[in-house]
């Protein structure tokens, strides 16, 4: 294959994570080595994803990243240093105008390499954009690099960003189990964890079993219908064994009729129903039915941005997948999404890629073998899968006792 | 003064913190060196504070703590390893029965040294108990060691446990500011922070200004009356400057008429009004009045148990004050509460003590010079006071990617 000369652009999209900047760092590292090789000219960053691209809000990253410290600081900075967006592109066959406009910008800036770091909806952008440029014979290399704390992307063993969120959740749940154990009064603490359709993050609360032997009494995932009477019965059983019951519930648990345990009627930009207060709903119900003290703890935003307790494995892998994306693009791969492949034995990750259409818009749920038959906890096999993803602690710089964050 | 021979007992009371076990470790370290000196016989731990003492639920700590690793693991374990209680003793003059009962247990176990680690209400216990034993001429040394994430104890420069909670809050607020900056849509994020009567924890959100220069746009403390119209006006001003507004509010803010911004009508065991949802109330009000996207983030329980991001300064000082408490008791001091005294210049802490009655049942509020005249932020002088308290990072052991906790 002939070398493709031109500039590169990288963007971030969707919800922030503690590791999406590590992937950005990997892409910039990779692209700047493409500059050294004389294949890539400039490395642009698009502000706020394709939203900023269409407004030509581009930054010359080669001018900003001039020392190793810049990269390592970025790798320990949460959220999305280039900014993000929640734009979903239309179908190029039905509505090509948006794509014509984007390609005009590609041409104006001589962009031949496009790297997009994001979740499900961002991989849809990668798929549509690569289909479109192929249809008009504009030669480009378009690669998606996954990130999502939700771990719900198909094709990959796990997603960059998930391990750090899982480590934050498991650490916090472990601390809360400690906290709850101090009083002798009967009480139920409900930790509410992110995850609309897939229970990966909630499942990770169970990791506390591998460190000290104590886990939440029950873990309720959206992969199973939630039944209020079984729930009451679970709690009664647990309270007989010890006074301080701690459970983990996914914000996305639903009843058998499909209704979310907590629905507030609002929808986000993608038409997804907005959820909140599942823990509060259950706490209220328990108080009335079982009559014990209850408390709902919602971990909220910190789940996706607690870089101070990021998983070293996650950060290392997130940098590596970003670098590899550039390698793959330079080799001629396009329209693909980067993936992690786990070794059959032990934990060894190799990085590969699959066509974007095989990944976009699909959701990977927690499989049956990871959930106990009664549906109210995770299996040891699930914990075996999760454990390596949260291993290792990152070392980051401090200023005035707080983590140093890098600003682009 | 003659040496007082006998056994020692230590207990923990009130809400857990990330540092109360560090103080427990300090007391045990100190008391075991009293054992070595042949003054103290046994070192007992009371389960669940005086509640467990009256039930004779005592553990022989000398048998449990047999290696340095036990102490260091305990120092990095959140909550209260001995368990806690929320028992308040009656007035000994009006109701001496409870005291007679406790002294019978002291006599039975030959207890001459009593160390109680707790907050405001626990110092009340220290005061009453030492008054009572003096009144019946039973020779004992009774010392209170403060702990509270709230930092609202008088007499001491700051309280053990506060620095770690402040570090958790400032770190999380800094990460959330990062997270909020990724989108271009106007939005207000309200972080709700613990603190019923004193705004120390909420003030610590401002520490982010010292690390990267960006702090919450506004900080509302319970020391100032909250006015909804001024609040709306603040937010409108901030939204003109940038799209992503982040504010910090104390759960305990009240209107000028004394009504909490959020009151749910419930009271805890001490008769304190239970608060929750201040952030949610403000988010709803803003959405209606200003019409922007809003989000409330309640840090909740993690504020008092996030040992994984404890302040090294706090943990070191918490151990030291526990050790010093035993030294003081062995020297003959009784009825006192241990305190930190800060050097006039720089940050150097010496440990001293004051009579319990000067500390018990009083609340130290954030002083006027720490709050800006408009009442909606903290001054640089406040940050100067707070900064050294969150300095330094603790190193703790890990197992399966999670912090190791010590169990008694």
PDB file of N, CA and C in Angstrom, chain B residues 153 223 312:
ATOM      1  N   UNK B 153     -14.878  21.938  66.029  1.00  0.00           N
ATOM      2  CA  UNK B 153     -14.581  21.889  67.461  1.00  0.00           C
ATOM      3  C   UNK B 153     -13.768  23.120  67.860  1.00  0.00           C
ATOM      4  N   UNK B 223     -22.702  29.796  57.339  1.00  0.00           N
ATOM      5  CA  UNK B 223     -22.418  30.969  58.175  1.00  0.00           C
ATOM      6  C   UNK B 223     -23.119  32.229  57.656  1.00  0.00           C
ATOM      7  N   UNK B 312      -2.017  13.023  54.022  1.00  0.00           N
ATOM      8  CA  UNK B 312      -0.905  12.470  54.804  1.00  0.00           C
ATOM      9  C   UNK B 312      -0.702  13.272  56.083  1.00  0.00           C
TER      10      UNK B 312
END
